[in-house]
Short mmCIF file of C-alpha atoms in Angstrom, two decimals:
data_model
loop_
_atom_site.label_atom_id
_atom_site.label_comp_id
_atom_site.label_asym_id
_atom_site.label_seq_id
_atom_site.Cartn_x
_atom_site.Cartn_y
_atom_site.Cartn_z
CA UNK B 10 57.52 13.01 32.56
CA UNK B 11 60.03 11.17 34.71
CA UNK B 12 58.22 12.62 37.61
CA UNK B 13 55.19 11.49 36.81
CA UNK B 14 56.00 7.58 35.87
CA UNK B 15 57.56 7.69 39.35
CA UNK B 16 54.34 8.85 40.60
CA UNK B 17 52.51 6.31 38.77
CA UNK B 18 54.24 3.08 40.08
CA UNK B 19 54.33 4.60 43.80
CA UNK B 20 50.75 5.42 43.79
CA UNK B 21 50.22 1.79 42.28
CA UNK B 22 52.23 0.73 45.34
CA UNK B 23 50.07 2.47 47.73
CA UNK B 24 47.04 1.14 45.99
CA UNK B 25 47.89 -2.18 46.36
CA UNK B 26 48.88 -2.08 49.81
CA UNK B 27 45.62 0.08 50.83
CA UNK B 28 43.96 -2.82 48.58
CA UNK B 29 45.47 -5.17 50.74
CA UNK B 30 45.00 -4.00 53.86
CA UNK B 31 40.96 -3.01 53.28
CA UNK B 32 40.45 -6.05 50.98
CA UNK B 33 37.98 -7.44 53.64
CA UNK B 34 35.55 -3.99 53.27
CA UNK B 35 34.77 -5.15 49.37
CA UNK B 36 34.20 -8.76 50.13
CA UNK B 37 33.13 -8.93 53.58
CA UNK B 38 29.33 -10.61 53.79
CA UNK B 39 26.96 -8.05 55.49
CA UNK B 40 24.08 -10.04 56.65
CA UNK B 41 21.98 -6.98 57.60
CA UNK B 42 22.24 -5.64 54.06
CA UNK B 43 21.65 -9.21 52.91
CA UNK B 44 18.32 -8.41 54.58
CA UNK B 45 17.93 -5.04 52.93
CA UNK B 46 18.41 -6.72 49.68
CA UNK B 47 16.11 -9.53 50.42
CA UNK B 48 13.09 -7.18 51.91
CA UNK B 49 13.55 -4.54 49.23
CA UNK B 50 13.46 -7.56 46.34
CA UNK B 51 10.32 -9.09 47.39
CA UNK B 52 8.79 -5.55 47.83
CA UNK B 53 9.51 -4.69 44.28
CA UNK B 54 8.51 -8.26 42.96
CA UNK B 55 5.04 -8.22 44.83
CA UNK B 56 4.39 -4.65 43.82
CA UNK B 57 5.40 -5.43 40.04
CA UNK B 58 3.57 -8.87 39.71
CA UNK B 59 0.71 -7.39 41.18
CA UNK B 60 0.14 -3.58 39.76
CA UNK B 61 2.61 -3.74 36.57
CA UNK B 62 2.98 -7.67 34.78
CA UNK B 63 -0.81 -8.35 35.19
CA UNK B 64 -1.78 -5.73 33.40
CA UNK B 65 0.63 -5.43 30.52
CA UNK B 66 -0.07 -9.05 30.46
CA UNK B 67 -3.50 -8.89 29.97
CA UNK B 68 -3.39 -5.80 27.63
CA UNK B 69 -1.02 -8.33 25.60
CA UNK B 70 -3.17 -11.01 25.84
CA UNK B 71 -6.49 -8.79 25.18
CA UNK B 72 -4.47 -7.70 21.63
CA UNK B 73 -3.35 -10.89 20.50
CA UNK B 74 -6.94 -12.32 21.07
CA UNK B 75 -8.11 -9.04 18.77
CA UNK B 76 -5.24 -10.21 16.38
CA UNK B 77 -6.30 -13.74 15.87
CA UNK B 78 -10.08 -12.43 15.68
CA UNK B 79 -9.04 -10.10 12.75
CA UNK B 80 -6.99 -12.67 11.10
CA UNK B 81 -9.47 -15.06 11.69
CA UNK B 82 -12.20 -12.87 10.32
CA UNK B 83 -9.57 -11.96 7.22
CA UNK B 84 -9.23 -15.86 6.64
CA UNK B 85 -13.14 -16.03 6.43
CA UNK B 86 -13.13 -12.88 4.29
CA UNK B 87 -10.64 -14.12 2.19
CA UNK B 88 -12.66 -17.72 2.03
CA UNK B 89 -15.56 -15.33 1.22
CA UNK B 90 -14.30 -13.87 -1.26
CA UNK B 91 -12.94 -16.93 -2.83
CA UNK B 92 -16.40 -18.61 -2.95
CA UNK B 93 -17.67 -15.31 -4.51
CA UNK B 94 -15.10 -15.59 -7.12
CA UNK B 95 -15.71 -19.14 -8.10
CA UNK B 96 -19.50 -18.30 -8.36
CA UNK B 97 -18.82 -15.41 -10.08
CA UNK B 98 -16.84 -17.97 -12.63
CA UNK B 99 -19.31 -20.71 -12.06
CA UNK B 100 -21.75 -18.06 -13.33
CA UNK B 101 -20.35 -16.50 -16.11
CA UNK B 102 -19.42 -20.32 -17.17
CA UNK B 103 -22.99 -20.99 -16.78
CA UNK B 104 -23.72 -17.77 -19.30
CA UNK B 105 -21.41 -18.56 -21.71
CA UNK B 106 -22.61 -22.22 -22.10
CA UNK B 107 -26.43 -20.23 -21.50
CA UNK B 108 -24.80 -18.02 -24.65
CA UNK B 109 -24.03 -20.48 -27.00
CA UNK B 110 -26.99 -21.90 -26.07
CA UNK B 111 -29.32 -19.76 -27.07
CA UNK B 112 -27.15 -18.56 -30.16
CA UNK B 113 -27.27 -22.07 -31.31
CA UNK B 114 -30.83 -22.49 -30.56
CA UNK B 115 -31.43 -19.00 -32.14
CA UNK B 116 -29.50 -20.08 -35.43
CA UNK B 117 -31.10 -23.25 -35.24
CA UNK B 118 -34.54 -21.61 -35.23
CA UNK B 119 -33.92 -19.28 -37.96
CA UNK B 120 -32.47 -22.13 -39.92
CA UNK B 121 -35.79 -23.66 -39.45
CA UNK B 122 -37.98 -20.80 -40.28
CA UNK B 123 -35.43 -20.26 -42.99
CA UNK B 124 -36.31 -24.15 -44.30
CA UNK B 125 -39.88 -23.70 -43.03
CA UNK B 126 -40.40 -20.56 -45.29
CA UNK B 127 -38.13 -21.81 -48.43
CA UNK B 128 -40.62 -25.40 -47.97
CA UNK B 129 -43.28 -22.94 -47.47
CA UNK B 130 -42.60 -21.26 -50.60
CA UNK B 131 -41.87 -24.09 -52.41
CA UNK B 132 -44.96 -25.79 -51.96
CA UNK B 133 -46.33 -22.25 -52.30
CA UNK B 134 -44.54 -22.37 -55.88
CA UNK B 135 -46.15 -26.04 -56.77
CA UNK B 136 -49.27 -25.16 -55.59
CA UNK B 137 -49.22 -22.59 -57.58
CA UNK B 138 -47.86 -24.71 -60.44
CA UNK B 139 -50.46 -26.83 -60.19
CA UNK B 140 -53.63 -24.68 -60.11
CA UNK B 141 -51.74 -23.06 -62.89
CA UNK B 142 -51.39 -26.90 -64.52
CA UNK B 143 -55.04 -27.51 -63.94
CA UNK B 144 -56.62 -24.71 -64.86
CA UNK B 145 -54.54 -24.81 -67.93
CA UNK B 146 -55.56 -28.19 -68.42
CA UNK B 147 -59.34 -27.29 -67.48
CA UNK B 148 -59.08 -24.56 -70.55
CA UNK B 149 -57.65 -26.74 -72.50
CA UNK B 150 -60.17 -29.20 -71.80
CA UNK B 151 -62.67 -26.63 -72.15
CA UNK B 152 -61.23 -25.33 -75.21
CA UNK B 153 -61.10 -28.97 -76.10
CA UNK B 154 -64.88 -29.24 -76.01
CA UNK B 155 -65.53 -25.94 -77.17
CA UNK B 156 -63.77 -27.24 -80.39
CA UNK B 157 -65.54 -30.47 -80.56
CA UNK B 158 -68.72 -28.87 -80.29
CA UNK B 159 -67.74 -26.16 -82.70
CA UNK B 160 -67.20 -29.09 -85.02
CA UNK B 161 -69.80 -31.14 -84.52
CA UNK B 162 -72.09 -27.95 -85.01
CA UNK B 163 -70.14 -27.35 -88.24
CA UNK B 164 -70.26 -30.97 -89.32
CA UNK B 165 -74.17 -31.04 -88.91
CA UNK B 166 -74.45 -28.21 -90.75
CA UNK B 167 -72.39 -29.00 -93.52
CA UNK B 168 -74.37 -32.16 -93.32
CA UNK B 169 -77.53 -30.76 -93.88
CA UNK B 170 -76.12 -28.55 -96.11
CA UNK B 171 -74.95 -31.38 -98.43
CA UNK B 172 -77.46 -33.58 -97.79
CA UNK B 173 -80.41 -30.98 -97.92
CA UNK B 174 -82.41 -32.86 -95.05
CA UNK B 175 -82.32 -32.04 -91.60
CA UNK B 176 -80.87 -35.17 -89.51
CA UNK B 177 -82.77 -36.86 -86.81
CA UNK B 178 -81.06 -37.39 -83.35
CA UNK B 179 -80.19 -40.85 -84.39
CA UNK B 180 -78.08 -39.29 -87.33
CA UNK B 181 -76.60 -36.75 -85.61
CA UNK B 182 -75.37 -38.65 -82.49
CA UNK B 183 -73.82 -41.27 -85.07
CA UNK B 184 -72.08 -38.26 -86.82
CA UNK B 185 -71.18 -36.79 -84.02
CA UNK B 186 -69.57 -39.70 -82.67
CA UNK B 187 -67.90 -40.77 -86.08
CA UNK B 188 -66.49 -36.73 -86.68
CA UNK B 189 -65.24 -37.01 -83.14
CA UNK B 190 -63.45 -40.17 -83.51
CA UNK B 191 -61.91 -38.34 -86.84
CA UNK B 192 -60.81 -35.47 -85.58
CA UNK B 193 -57.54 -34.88 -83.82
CA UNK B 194 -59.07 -32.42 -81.37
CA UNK B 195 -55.42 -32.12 -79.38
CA UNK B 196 -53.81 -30.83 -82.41
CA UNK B 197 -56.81 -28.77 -83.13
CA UNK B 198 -55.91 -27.62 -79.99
CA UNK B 199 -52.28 -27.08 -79.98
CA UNK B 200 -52.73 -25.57 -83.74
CA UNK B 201 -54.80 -22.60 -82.04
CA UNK Z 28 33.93 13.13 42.20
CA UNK Z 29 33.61 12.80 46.10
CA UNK Z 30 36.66 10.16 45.38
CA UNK Z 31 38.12 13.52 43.22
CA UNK Z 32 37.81 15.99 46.09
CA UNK Z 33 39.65 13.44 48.18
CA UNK Z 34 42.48 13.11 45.45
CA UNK Z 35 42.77 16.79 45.63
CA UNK Z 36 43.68 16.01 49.18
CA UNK Z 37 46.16 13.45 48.07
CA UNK Z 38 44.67 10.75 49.97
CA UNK Z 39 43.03 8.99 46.74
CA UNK Z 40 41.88 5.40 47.29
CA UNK Z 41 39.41 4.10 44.63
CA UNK Z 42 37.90 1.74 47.46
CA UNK Z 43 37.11 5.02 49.33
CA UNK Z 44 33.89 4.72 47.21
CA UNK Z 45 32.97 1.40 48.66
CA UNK Z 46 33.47 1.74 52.60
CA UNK Z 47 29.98 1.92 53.69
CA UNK Z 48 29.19 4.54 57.11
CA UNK Z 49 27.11 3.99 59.24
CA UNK Z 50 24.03 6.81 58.56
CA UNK Z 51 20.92 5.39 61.02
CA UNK Z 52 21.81 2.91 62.87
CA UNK Z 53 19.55 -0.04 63.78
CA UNK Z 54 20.04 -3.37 65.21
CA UNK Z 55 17.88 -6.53 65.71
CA UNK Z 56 19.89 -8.15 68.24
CA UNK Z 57 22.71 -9.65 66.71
CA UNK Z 58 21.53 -8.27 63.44
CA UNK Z 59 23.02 -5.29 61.91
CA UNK Z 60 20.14 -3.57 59.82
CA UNK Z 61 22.01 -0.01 60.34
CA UNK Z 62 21.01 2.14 57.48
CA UNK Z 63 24.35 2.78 54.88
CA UNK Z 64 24.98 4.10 51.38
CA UNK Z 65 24.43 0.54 49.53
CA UNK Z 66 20.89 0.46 52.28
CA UNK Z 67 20.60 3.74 50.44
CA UNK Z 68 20.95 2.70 46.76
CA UNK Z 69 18.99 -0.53 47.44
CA UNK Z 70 15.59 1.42 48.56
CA UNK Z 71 16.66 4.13 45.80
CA UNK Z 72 16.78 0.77 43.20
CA UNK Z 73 13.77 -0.80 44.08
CA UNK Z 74 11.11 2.40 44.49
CA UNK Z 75 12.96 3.39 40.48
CA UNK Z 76 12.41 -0.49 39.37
CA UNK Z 77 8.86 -0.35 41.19
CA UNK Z 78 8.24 3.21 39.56
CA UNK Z 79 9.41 2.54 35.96
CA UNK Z 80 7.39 -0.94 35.94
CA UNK Z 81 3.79 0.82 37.05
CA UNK Z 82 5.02 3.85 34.53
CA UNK Z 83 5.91 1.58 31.65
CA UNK Z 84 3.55 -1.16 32.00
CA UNK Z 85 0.36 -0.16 33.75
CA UNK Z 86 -1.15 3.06 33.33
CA UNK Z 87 -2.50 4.59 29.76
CA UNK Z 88 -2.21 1.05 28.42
CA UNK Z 89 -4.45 0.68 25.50
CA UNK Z 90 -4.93 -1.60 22.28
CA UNK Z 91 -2.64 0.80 19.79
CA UNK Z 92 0.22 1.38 22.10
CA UNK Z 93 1.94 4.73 22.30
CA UNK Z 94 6.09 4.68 22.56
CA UNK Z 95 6.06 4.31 26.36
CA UNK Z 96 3.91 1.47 26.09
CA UNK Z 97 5.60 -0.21 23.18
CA UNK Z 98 8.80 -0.11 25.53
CA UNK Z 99 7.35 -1.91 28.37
CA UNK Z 100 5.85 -4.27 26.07
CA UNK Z 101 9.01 -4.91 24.40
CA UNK Z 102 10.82 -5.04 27.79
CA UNK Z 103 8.38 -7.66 29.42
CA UNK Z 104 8.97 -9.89 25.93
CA UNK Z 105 12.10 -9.67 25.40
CA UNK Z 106 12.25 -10.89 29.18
CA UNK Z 107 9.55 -13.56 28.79
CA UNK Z 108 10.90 -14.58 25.61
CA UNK Z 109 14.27 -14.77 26.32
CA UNK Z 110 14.76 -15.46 30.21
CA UNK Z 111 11.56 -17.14 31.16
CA UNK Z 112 10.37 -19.02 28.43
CA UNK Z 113 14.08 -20.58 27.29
CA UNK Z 114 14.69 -21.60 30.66
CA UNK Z 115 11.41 -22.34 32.52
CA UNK Z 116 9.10 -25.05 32.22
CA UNK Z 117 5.82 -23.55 30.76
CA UNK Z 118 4.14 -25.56 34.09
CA UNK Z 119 6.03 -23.21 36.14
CA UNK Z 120 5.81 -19.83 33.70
CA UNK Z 121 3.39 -18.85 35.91
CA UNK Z 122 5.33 -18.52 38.81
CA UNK Z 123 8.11 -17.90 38.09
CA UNK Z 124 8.22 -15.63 34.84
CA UNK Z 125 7.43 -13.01 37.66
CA UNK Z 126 10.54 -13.61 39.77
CA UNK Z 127 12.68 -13.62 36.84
CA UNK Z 128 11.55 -10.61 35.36
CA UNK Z 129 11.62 -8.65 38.70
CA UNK Z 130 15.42 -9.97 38.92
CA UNK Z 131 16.40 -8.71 35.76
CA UNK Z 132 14.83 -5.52 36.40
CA UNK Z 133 15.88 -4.43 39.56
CA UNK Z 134 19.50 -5.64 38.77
CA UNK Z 135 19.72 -3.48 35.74
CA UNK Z 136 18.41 -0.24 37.98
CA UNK Z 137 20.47 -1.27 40.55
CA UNK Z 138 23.45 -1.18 38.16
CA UNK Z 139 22.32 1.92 36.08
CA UNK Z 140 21.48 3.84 38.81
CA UNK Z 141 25.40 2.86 40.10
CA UNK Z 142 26.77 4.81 36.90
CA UNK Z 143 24.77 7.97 37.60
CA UNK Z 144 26.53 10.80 39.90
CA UNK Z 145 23.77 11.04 43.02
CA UNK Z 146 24.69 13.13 46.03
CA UNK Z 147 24.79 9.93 48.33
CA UNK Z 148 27.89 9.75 49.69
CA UNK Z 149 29.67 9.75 52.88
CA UNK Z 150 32.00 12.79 51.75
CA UNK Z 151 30.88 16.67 52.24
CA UNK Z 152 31.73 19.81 50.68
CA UNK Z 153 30.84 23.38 51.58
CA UNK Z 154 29.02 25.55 49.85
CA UNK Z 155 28.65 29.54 50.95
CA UNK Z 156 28.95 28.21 54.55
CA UNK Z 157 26.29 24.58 54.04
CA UNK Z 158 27.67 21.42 54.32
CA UNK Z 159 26.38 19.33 50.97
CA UNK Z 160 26.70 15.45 50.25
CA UNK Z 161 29.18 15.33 47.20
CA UNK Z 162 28.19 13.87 43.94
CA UNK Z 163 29.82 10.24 43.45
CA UNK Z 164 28.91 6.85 41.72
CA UNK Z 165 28.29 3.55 44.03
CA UNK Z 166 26.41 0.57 42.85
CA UNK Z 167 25.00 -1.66 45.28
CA UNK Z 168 25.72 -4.69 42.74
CA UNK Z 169 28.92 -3.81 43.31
CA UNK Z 170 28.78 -4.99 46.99
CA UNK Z 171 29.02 -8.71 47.54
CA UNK Z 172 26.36 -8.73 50.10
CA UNK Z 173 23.79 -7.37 47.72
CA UNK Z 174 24.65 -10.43 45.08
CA UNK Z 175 24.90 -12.53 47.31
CA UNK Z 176 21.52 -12.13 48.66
CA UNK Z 177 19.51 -12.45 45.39
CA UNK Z 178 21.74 -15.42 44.85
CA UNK Z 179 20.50 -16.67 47.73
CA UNK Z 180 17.06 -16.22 46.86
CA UNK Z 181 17.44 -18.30 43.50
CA UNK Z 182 19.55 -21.07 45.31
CA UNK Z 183 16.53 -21.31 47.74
CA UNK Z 184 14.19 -21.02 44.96
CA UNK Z 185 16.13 -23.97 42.82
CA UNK Z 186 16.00 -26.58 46.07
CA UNK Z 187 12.30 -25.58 47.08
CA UNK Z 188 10.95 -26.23 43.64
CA UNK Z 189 13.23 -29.11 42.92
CA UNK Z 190 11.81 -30.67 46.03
CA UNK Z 191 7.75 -29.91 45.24
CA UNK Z 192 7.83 -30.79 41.64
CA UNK Z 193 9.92 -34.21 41.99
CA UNK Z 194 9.94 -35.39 45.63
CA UNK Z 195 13.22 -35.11 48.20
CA UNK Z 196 14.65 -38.47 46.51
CA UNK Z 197 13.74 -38.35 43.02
CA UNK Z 198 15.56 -34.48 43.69
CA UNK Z 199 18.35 -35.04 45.29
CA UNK Z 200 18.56 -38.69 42.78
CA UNK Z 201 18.45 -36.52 40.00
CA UNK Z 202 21.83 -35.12 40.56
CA UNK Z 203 23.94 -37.86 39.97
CA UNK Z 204 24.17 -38.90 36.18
CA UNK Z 205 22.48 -42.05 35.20
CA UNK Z 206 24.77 -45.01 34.60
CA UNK Z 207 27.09 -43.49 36.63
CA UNK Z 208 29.25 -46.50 37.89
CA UNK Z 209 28.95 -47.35 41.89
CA UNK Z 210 32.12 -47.10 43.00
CA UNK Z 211 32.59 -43.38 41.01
CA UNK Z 212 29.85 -42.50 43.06
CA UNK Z 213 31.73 -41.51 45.97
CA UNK Z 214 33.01 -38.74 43.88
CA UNK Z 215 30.41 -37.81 42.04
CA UNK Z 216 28.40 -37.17 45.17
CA UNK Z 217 30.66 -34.63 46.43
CA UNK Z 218 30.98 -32.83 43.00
CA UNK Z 219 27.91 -32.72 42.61
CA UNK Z 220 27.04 -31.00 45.78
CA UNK Z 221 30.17 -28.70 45.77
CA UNK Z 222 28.78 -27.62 41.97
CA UNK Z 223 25.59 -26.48 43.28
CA UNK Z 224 27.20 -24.35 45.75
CA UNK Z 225 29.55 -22.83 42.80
CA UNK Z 226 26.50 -22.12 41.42
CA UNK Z 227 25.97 -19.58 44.28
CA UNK Z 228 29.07 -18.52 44.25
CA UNK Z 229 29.60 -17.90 40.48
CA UNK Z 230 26.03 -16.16 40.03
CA UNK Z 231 26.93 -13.80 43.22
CA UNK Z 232 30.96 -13.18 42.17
CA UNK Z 233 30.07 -12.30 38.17
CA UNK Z 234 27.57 -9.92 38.84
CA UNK Z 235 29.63 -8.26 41.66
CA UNK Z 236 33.20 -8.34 40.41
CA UNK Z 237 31.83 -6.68 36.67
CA UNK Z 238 30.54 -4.15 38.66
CA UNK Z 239 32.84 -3.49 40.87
CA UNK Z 240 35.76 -3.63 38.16
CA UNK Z 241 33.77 -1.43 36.07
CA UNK Z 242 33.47 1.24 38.69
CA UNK Z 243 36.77 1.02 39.79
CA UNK Z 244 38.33 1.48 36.64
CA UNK Z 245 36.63 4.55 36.05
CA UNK Z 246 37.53 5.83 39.76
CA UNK Z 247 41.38 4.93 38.89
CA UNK Z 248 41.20 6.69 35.76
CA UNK Z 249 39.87 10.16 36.53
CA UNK Z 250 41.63 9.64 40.09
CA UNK Z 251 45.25 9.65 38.32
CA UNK Z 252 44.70 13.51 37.03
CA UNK Z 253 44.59 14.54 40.51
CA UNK Z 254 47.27 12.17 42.08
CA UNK Z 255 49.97 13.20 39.28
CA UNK Z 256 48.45 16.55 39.07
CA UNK Z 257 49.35 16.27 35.32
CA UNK Z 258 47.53 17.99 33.26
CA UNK Z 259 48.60 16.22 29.98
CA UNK Z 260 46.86 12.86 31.55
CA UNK Z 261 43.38 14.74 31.17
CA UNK Z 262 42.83 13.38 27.63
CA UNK Z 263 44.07 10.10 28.04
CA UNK Z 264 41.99 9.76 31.43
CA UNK Z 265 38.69 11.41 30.83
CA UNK Z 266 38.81 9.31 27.10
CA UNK Z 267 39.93 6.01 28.82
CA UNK Z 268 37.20 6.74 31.62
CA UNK Z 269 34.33 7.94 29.22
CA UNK Z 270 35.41 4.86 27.24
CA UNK Z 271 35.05 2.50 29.80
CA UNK Z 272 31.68 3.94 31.17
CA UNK Z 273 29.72 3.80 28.13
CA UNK Z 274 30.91 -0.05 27.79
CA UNK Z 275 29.63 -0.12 31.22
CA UNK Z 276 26.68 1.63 31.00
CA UNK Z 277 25.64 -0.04 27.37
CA UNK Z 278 26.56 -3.07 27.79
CA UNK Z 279 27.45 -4.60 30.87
CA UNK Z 280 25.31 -3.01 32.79
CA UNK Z 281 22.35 -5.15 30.82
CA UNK Z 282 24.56 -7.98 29.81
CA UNK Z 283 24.61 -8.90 33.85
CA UNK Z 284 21.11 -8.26 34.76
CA UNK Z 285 20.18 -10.77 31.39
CA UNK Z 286 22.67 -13.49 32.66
CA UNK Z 287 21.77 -13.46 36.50
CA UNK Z 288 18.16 -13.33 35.90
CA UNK Z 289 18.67 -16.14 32.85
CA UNK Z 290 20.91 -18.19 35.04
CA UNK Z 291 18.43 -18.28 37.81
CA UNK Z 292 15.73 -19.34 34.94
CA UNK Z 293 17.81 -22.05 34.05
CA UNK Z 294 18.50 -22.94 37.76
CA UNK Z 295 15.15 -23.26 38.34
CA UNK Z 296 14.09 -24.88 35.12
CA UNK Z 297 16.59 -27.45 35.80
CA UNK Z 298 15.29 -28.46 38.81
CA UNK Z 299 11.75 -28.72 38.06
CA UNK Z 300 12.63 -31.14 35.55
CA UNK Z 301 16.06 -32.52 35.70
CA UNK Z 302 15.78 -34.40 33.06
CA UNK Z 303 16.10 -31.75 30.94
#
């Protein structure tokens, strides 16, 4: 171990002195390799600008121009798509409001048939009421003069009957006339 | 482990590593372009930072990326994001996204490639009678010359642009603070001028004294098994090493190539529009 350090700080000695003494080897300027250095640099940065950053410069250029086209054509999809879902909504708006339309034109409509046909039948029902009214009324009327014939037919011939002569038109008018005025021919009527 | 054969020899020296031979040489008159192990690990840097661009980024590249592509995308953003676009005018993106991104790249090869055992090295070892280059680790970012360079380059860069975008006077004008009081100007001037030359200096030295620590700390540590010949130092120096070479690898190793490559962004960027 001893042996060794002793080694160590010699050889660090030596090293230091060899340093020393060839210190101008690491430092010294060469201009020749200067030259090298120079040449061989401008080789390598003709050669690379022309055959190697052109085209990885282009092929980086060719994909970021396919990148903005696809984002781009996404943005237009997207805007697309966006239209297409506001007409959509714009349209199925438009149907609902159509909807409700036509329901409340539909309910409307059947309410009006509905009044149409209850009118209908109404005036249906009076119509009928009436005819029924008048032709009660013409059988009553009927009836009426059925009666005041019957009665005047039974007055003349009770007439003659009592009086044993057979009237003249002048008599039987003026019976006629006096029997009708006498008789209540409505309750007549109403009594049957 | 070429610096570990020579330990065995009990002539360890962790700068061993860094002493760079002369392998072709070559001069342009006064110029030394001699071919060396950093010469080496340059070309080696650039043709794997030319090959891993064109293999991540332009072939099979298609609209649904696959994993390889989704790395070099993320790689090129994270760069353009982070280093360019933060620090760079968008005016001057154009230009100069390229040079930044080709910065940070082929400094983080550079500095990877300088944590992976290559048989590049100036040592040999026989084999059943052939002479064999041993394995070692060098990174040329560990050389000041190599930092120094691309510093360079963004220092030139930084003055051109300064100087096409706003004129030499409105430039130069730009560098001394407004209001700045008359008679203070005779030391702001200087200042002024000696901080753009830090600038140089500080980009260059940070890149090149991480790596360089980096690598020598993991020389020292697997070097002191063989200079105390100590067995019991095996755990203590293979787990110190291993420590300190993941750190490297993981973190430093991209942490530089982001700041030099970010720092010459904002170099730039700053002197296209000083006002910012």
């Amino acid at each position: 171990m001893r042996d060794a350090l002793l080694q160590a700080v010699l050889f660090a000695q030596e090293t230091t002195t060899t340093a020393e003494e060839d210190e101008g080897s690491l430092i010294d300027v060469v201009p020749g390799l200067m030259v090298w250095t120079v040449v061989t640099f401008l080789v390598v940065l003709w050669v690379l600008r022309r055959f190697a950053f052109r085209r990885i410069q282009a092929m980086i250029d060719q994909r970021r121009d396919r990148i903005r086209e696809a984002l781009d054509e996404a943005d237009k999809a997207r805007a697309e798509a966006r239209e297409l879902r506001e007409l959509v909504a714009r349209e199925r708006e438009e149907a609902k409001a159509d909807r409700e339309r036509i329901l409340d034109e539909s309910r409307r409509q059947a309410q009006r048939q509905l009044d149409q046909a209850r009118e209908q039948a109404d005036a249906d029902l009076k119509e009928r009421l009436e005819k029924n009214r008048e032709e009660l009324e013409a059988e009553n009327a009927r009836l009426r003069e059925q009666i005041r014939r019957d009665v005047v037919e039974l007055t003349l011939l009770a007439s003659e009957k009592v009086t044993g002569k057979v009237l003249d038109d002048d008599d039987q008018r003026r019976l006629i006339d006096e029997t009708i005025a006498e008789v209540d021919v409505k309750r007549i009527a109403s009594e049957n | 482990m070429s610096v570990l054969f020579a330990a065995a020899e009990s002539d360890f020296d962790p700068q061993h590593e860094f002493i760079l031979e002369e392998w072709i040489p070559l001069h342009l008159g006064p110029l030394d372009l001699s071919v060396n192990k950093a010469v080496a690990y340059i070309w080696l840097g650039g043709l794997l930072t030319i090959l891993l661009g064109i293999w991540l980024m332009r072939f099979g590249l298609s609209l649904r990326p696959d994993r390889r592509q989704t790395t070099g995308e993320a790689i090129y953003e994270a760069v353009q994001e982070q280093i360019a676009e933060s620090s760079i005018p968008s005016k001057a993106l154009h230009i100069w996204f390229p040079y930044v991104a080709s910065l940070f790249l082929f400094i983080w090869v550079l500095n990877i490639v300088g944590f992976v055992p290559l048989p590049i090295s100036n040592d040999k070892f026989d084999a059943f009678g052939v002479e064999l280059p041993t394995l070692g680790i060098y990174a040329a970012t560990a050389n000041l010359s190599v930092t120094l360079a691309l510093a360079l380059l963004t220092f030139g860069a930084t003055h051109v642009e300064g100087i096409r975008y706003n004129g030499v006077v409105r430039y130069f004008k730009s560098w001394i603070p407004e209001g700045a009081p008359k008679p203070l100007l005779a030391l702001i001037v200087p200042l002024e001028v000696i901080s753009q030359f830090m600038r140089l200096i500080s980009l260059s030295v940070r890149l090149f004294a991480n790596m360089l620590a980096g690598h020598m700390l993991i020389l020292v540590m697997l070097g002191l098994i063989f200079i105390f010949s100590a067995w019991w130092l095996v755990p203590f120096s293979v787990g110190f090493g291993l420590v300190i070479y993941l750190f490297e690898v993981g973190i430093v190793v991209t942490i530089q190539a982001f700041v030099f490559a970010l720092l010459s962004g904002i170099y730039i960027g700053a002197a296209i529009e000083p006002e910012h």
